[in-house]
Coordinates of C-alpha atoms and ligand atoms in Angstrom, one line a residue:
X1 CA -5.2 -36.6 23.0
X2 CA -3.3 -33.3 23.2
X3 CA 0.8 -34.0 23.5
X4 CA 3.1 -31.6 24.7
X5 CA 6.3 -31.4 22.8
X6 CA 7.3 -28.0 21.9
X7 CA 9.6 -27.5 24.8
X8 CA 11.6 -30.3 24.0
X9 CA 14.9 -30.2 22.8
X10 CA 14.2 -31.9 19.1
X11 CA 11.6 -29.7 18.7
X12 CA 13.4 -26.2 19.6
X13 CA 16.8 -27.8 17.6
X14 CA 14.2 -28.6 14.6
X15 CA 12.9 -25.0 14.7
X16 CA 16.4 -23.5 14.7
X17 CA 17.4 -25.4 12.0
X18 CA 14.3 -25.2 9.4
X19 CA 15.2 -21.1 9.7
X20 CA 18.5 -21.9 9.0
X21 CA 19.9 -20.8 12.8
X22 CA 22.9 -22.7 12.6
X23 CA 23.9 -21.8 9.3
X24 CA 25.7 -18.5 7.9
X25 CA 24.6 -17.1 5.0
X26 CA 21.0 -16.0 4.2
X27 CA 19.1 -12.9 5.5
X28 CA 19.3 -12.5 8.8
X29 CA 16.0 -10.5 9.0
X30 CA 14.1 -13.4 6.9
X31 CA 15.6 -16.1 9.4
X32 CA 14.3 -14.3 12.7
X33 CA 10.7 -13.5 11.0
X34 CA 10.9 -17.5 9.8
X35 CA 12.0 -18.8 13.0
X36 CA 9.3 -16.3 15.0
X37 CA 6.7 -17.9 12.2
X38 CA 7.2 -21.4 12.5
X39 CA 7.5 -21.1 16.1
X40 CA 4.0 -19.6 16.3
X41 CA 2.8 -22.5 13.6
X42 CA 4.2 -25.2 15.5
X43 CA 2.9 -23.9 19.0
X44 CA -0.8 -23.5 17.6
X45 CA -0.7 -27.1 15.9
X46 CA 0.3 -28.0 20.0
X47 CA -2.7 -25.6 21.4
X48 CA -5.1 -26.4 19.5
X49 CA -4.2 -30.1 18.6
X50 CA -4.1 -29.8 15.0
X51 CA -4.2 -32.7 13.4
X52 CA -2.4 -34.3 10.6
X53 CA -5.4 -34.1 8.2
X54 CA -6.5 -30.6 8.9
X55 CA -2.7 -29.6 8.3
X56 CA -2.8 -30.8 4.6
X57 CA -5.9 -29.7 4.1
X58 CA -4.6 -26.1 5.1
X59 CA -1.2 -26.9 2.8
X60 CA -3.1 -27.7 -0.2
X61 CA -5.2 -24.9 0.2
X62 CA -2.2 -22.5 0.1
X63 CA -1.5 -24.3 -3.0
X64 CA -4.9 -23.5 -4.5
X65 CA -5.0 -20.1 -3.3
X66 CA -1.2 -19.0 -4.9
X67 CA -3.1 -20.8 -8.0
X68 CA -5.9 -18.6 -8.0
X69 CA -4.4 -15.4 -7.2
X70 CA -6.5 -14.2 -4.3
X71 CA -3.8 -13.8 -1.4
X72 CA -4.0 -10.3 -1.9
X73 CA -7.9 -10.2 -1.7
X74 CA -7.8 -13.1 1.1
X75 CA -5.4 -10.7 2.7
X76 CA -8.0 -7.6 3.5
X77 CA -10.9 -9.6 4.3
X78 CA -8.7 -11.4 7.2
X79 CA -8.1 -7.7 8.3
X80 CA -4.4 -7.5 7.4
X81 CA -4.6 -4.7 5.5
X82 CA -6.9 -2.6 8.2
X83 CA -4.4 -3.7 10.9
X84 CA -1.5 -2.3 9.2
X85 CA -3.5 1.3 8.7
X86 CA -3.7 0.6 12.3
X87 CA 0.0 0.3 12.9
X88 CA 0.6 3.3 10.3
X89 CA -1.9 5.6 12.1
X90 CA -0.4 4.7 15.4
X91 CA 3.3 5.7 14.3
X92 CA 2.1 9.0 12.6
X93 CA 0.6 9.4 16.2
X94 CA 3.8 8.9 17.6
X95 CA 5.6 11.0 15.0
X96 CA 3.0 14.1 15.5
X97 CA 2.1 13.6 11.9
X98 CA -1.4 12.4 12.5
X99 CA -4.6 14.2 11.0
X100 CA -6.1 15.1 7.6
X101 CA -8.4 12.9 5.7
X102 CA -7.7 9.5 7.3
X103 CA -6.1 6.4 5.2
X104 CA -7.4 3.5 4.2
X105 CA -6.6 0.0 2.5
X106 CA -5.5 0.2 -1.0
X107 CA -7.0 -3.1 -2.1
X108 CA -5.0 -5.0 -4.7
X109 CA -6.6 -3.2 -7.9
X110 CA -4.8 -0.6 -8.3
X111 CA -2.9 0.0 -12.2
X112 CA 0.1 2.7 -12.2
X113 CA 0.0 5.0 -15.1
X114 CA -3.6 6.3 -15.9
X115 CA -3.9 9.1 -17.9
X116 CA -3.5 12.7 -16.2
X117 CA -7.0 14.3 -17.6
X118 CA -8.0 18.2 -17.5
X119 CA -10.9 19.5 -15.1
X120 CA -14.3 18.4 -16.1
X121 CA -12.7 15.6 -18.4
X122 CA -14.2 11.9 -18.0
X123 CA -13.1 8.8 -16.5
X124 CA -14.7 6.2 -18.3
X125 CA -14.8 5.9 -22.2
X126 CA -18.1 6.6 -23.1
X127 CA -19.2 2.8 -24.1
X128 CA -19.5 2.5 -19.9
X129 CA -23.1 2.0 -18.8
X130 CA -24.2 3.7 -15.4
X131 CA -25.7 6.9 -13.9
X132 CA -23.5 9.8 -14.9
X133 CA -21.9 11.3 -11.6
X134 CA -20.0 14.5 -10.9
X135 CA -16.9 13.4 -8.6
X136 CA -15.0 16.6 -7.0
X137 CA -13.5 18.1 -4.3
X138 CA -10.5 20.3 -2.4
X139 CA -7.3 19.0 -1.5
X140 CA -6.3 21.4 1.2
X141 CA -3.4 21.6 4.0
X142 CA -4.5 21.0 7.6
X143 CA -5.1 25.0 7.6
X144 CA -7.7 24.9 5.3
X145 CA -5.7 26.8 2.3
X146 CA -6.2 25.1 -0.6
X147 CA -3.1 23.2 -2.2
X148 CA -2.6 23.5 -6.2
X149 CA -1.2 21.3 -8.5
X150 CA -1.9 18.0 -6.0
X151 CA -2.1 15.1 -7.9
X152 CA -5.2 12.7 -7.6
X153 CA -5.6 9.7 -8.8
X154 CA -8.7 7.9 -8.7
X155 CA -9.9 4.3 -10.1
X156 CA -13.0 2.5 -9.4
X157 CA -15.0 -0.1 -10.4
X158 CA -18.0 -0.3 -12.9
X159 CA -21.8 -1.2 -12.4
X160 CA -20.8 -5.0 -12.5
X161 CA -18.2 -4.2 -9.9
X162 CA -15.5 -4.9 -12.1
X163 CA -12.0 -2.7 -12.5
X164 CA -10.4 -2.1 -15.7
X165 CA -7.3 -4.4 -16.5
X166 CA -8.5 -6.9 -14.2
X167 CA -11.8 -7.0 -16.3
X168 CA -10.3 -7.7 -20.2
X169 CA -13.9 -6.7 -21.7
X170 CA -13.3 -2.9 -20.4
X171 CA -10.8 -0.2 -22.4
X172 CA -7.6 0.3 -21.0
X173 CA -7.4 2.3 -18.0
X174 CA -11.1 3.0 -17.7
X175 CA -12.6 4.4 -14.6
X176 CA -8.3 5.0 -13.5
X177 CA -7.6 8.6 -14.6
X178 CA -5.2 10.9 -12.7
X179 CA -6.0 14.8 -12.4
X180 CA -3.9 17.6 -10.7
X181 CA -6.0 20.1 -8.6
X182 CA -6.1 23.6 -10.1
X183 CA -5.2 27.1 -8.4
X184 CA -8.1 26.6 -5.8
X185 CA -7.1 23.4 -5.1
X186 CA -9.8 21.7 -6.7
X187 CA -10.7 18.5 -8.9
X188 CA -13.8 18.0 -11.2
X189 CA -14.1 14.7 -13.0
X190 CA -17.1 12.8 -14.6
X191 CA -17.8 9.2 -14.4
X192 CA -20.4 6.6 -13.4
X193 CA -21.1 5.7 -10.1
X194 CA -19.7 2.5 -9.5
X195 CA -21.3 -0.7 -7.9
X196 CA -20.0 -3.0 -5.0
X197 CA -18.7 -6.3 -5.3
X198 CA -17.9 -9.6 -4.1
X199 CA -15.3 -12.1 -3.7
X200 CA -15.4 -14.5 -6.8
X201 CA -18.0 -17.1 -5.8
X202 CA -16.6 -20.5 -5.4
X203 CA -12.7 -18.9 -4.8
X204 CA -10.6 -19.3 -2.5
X205 CA -11.4 -16.8 -0.3
X206 CA -15.3 -17.3 -0.4
X207 CA -13.9 -20.9 1.0
X208 CA -12.6 -19.3 3.9
X209 CA -15.0 -16.9 4.8
X210 CA -18.3 -19.1 4.5
X211 CA -16.3 -21.4 7.1
X212 CA -16.1 -18.0 9.2
X213 CA -20.0 -17.7 8.4
X214 CA -19.0 -14.3 6.8
X215 CA -20.1 -12.6 3.3
X216 CA -17.6 -11.6 1.1
X217 CA -19.1 -8.0 -0.4
X218 CA -17.8 -4.4 -0.5
X219 CA -19.8 -1.3 -0.7
X220 CA -19.9 1.2 -3.8
X221 CA -16.5 2.9 -3.3
X222 CA -14.1 4.7 -5.4
X223 CA -10.0 4.9 -4.6
X224 CA -7.9 7.5 -4.2
X225 CA -4.4 8.3 -4.0
X226 CA -3.3 11.8 -3.1
X227 CA -0.3 13.8 -3.1
X228 CA 2.1 16.5 -3.1
X229 CA 5.5 17.3 -2.7
X230 CA 6.2 17.7 1.4
X231 CA 3.0 15.9 2.2
X232 CA 2.3 12.6 3.8
X233 CA 0.9 10.3 0.9
X234 CA -2.6 9.2 1.3
X235 CA -3.6 6.2 0.3
X236 CA -7.6 6.3 0.6
X237 CA -11.1 5.4 -0.9
X238 CA -14.6 6.9 -0.3
X239 CA -18.0 5.0 0.3
X240 CA -21.1 6.0 -1.0
X241 CA -23.7 6.4 1.7
X242 CA -27.1 4.1 1.7
X243 CA -25.0 1.0 0.5
X244 CA -26.5 -2.3 2.2
X245 CA -22.5 -2.9 2.9
X246 CA -21.2 0.6 3.8
X247 CA -20.6 -0.3 7.1
X248 CA -20.6 -3.9 6.6
X249 CA -17.4 -4.2 4.2
X250 CA -16.1 -7.5 4.1
X251 CA -12.4 -5.9 3.6
X252 CA -12.7 -3.6 6.7
X253 CA -11.9 -0.4 4.8
X254 CA -15.1 1.7 5.8
X255 CA -14.6 4.4 7.9
X256 CA -16.6 7.1 9.3
X257 CA -15.2 10.2 8.2
X258 CA -15.2 8.3 4.5
X259 CA -18.8 7.6 3.9
X260 CA -19.8 10.2 1.2
X261 CA -23.7 10.9 0.2
X262 CA -24.5 10.5 -3.6
X263 CA -27.0 13.5 -4.4
X264 CA -29.2 13.6 -7.4
X265 CA -29.2 16.9 -9.4
X266 CA -31.6 17.1 -12.0
X267 CA -31.0 20.8 -12.3
X268 CA -31.2 21.6 -16.8
X269 CA -28.5 24.6 -16.3
X270 CA -26.1 22.3 -14.5
X271 CA -26.8 19.3 -16.9
X272 CA -25.7 20.9 -19.5
X273 CA -22.7 23.0 -18.0
X274 CA -21.4 19.7 -16.9
X275 CA -22.1 18.1 -20.5
X276 CA -24.3 14.9 -18.9
X277 CA -27.4 13.5 -20.9
X278 CA -29.4 14.0 -17.6
X279 CA -30.5 13.8 -14.1
X280 CA -26.5 12.9 -12.3
X281 CA -25.2 12.3 -9.1
X282 CA -23.1 14.8 -7.5
X283 CA -20.3 13.0 -5.1
X284 CA -18.1 15.9 -3.2
X285 CA -14.7 15.1 -1.5
X286 CA -12.4 17.1 0.0
X287 CA -9.0 15.8 1.2
X288 CA -7.0 17.1 3.7
X289 CA -3.1 16.7 3.6
X290 CA -0.8 16.6 6.5
X291 CA 3.1 18.4 5.6
X292 CA 6.0 16.5 6.5
X293 CA 9.5 17.0 5.2
X294 CA 10.1 12.7 5.5
X295 CA 10.3 12.1 1.7
X296 CA 9.8 8.3 2.3
X297 CA 6.0 8.7 3.6
X298 CA 5.5 11.6 0.4
X299 CA 4.5 8.5 -1.9
X300 CA 2.8 5.3 -1.6
X301 CA 4.4 2.7 0.1
X302 CA 6.4 0.3 -2.0
X303 CA 4.5 -2.7 -3.2
X304 CA 4.0 -5.1 -6.2
X305 CA 1.5 -3.0 -8.3
X306 CA 0.5 -3.9 -11.8
X307 CA 1.7 -0.8 -14.1
X308 CA 1.1 0.3 -17.7
X309 CA 3.4 3.1 -17.6
X310 CA 4.9 4.0 -20.8
X311 CA 8.3 3.7 -20.3
Ligands
FE1 FE1 -12.1 -1.5 -4.9

């Protein structure tokens, strides 16, 4: 039985009071957002005839989601991270600063303050099992000129799909490193090939995805922040080609231009030159940065992040 009460004086007054619009004080922007938020939820309850039982299921779910600290995992799963990227792309277009390597989602697993290493150094601690990988590329401007001294901040998972810090069994900053490009715009690091991963089984995110008939898996990928003064900060990641989920990422992060091959190399001379034990995979990812004078977009957008940076 569907009833319509939204447009009654009582409900409209309730919404205004609930959002504090009948009072001085508080944060006007927040009040505005909250009034809209509550109005939309109330309207949905009316339109979809949400039962009290369904409503309380939702409220209890939010409690559980917070306890499991999975809100930042559910968000990409529901497309919010990618939607925000679509909006940023459209803003860039409007401001005439579109172009360069495409951005894609940061994800919730970045840790600030990773060690800065030299060209050719390792990203792993030497005790991390996995197929060895040479990860390299050139950072350029839109005219193709190499950019020296750009900061390339790279982080990725191990072969279990787990990230250091969030996986306490790994050493501090394992598979998280920063490197500055050389005078030719090049960066070269050695690491191990990461695996993709899935949302925690039985967790709050999986509960939602299962009810949507969806999976919670990501393909193997490597995250990047790339920055240099007077250029637009780039948040991106590459997906390794050939993974079952390369084009079926639950977090919607895959972009055609960011799918990169991992090519096996078994040339003995190259293997010894890079100090590898045997055959390794060569992964090349060039980055194009876009010039800007606007200072606020030269760094990653503000967001709560784990920081282990020494004060
Ligand atoms: Fe990731």
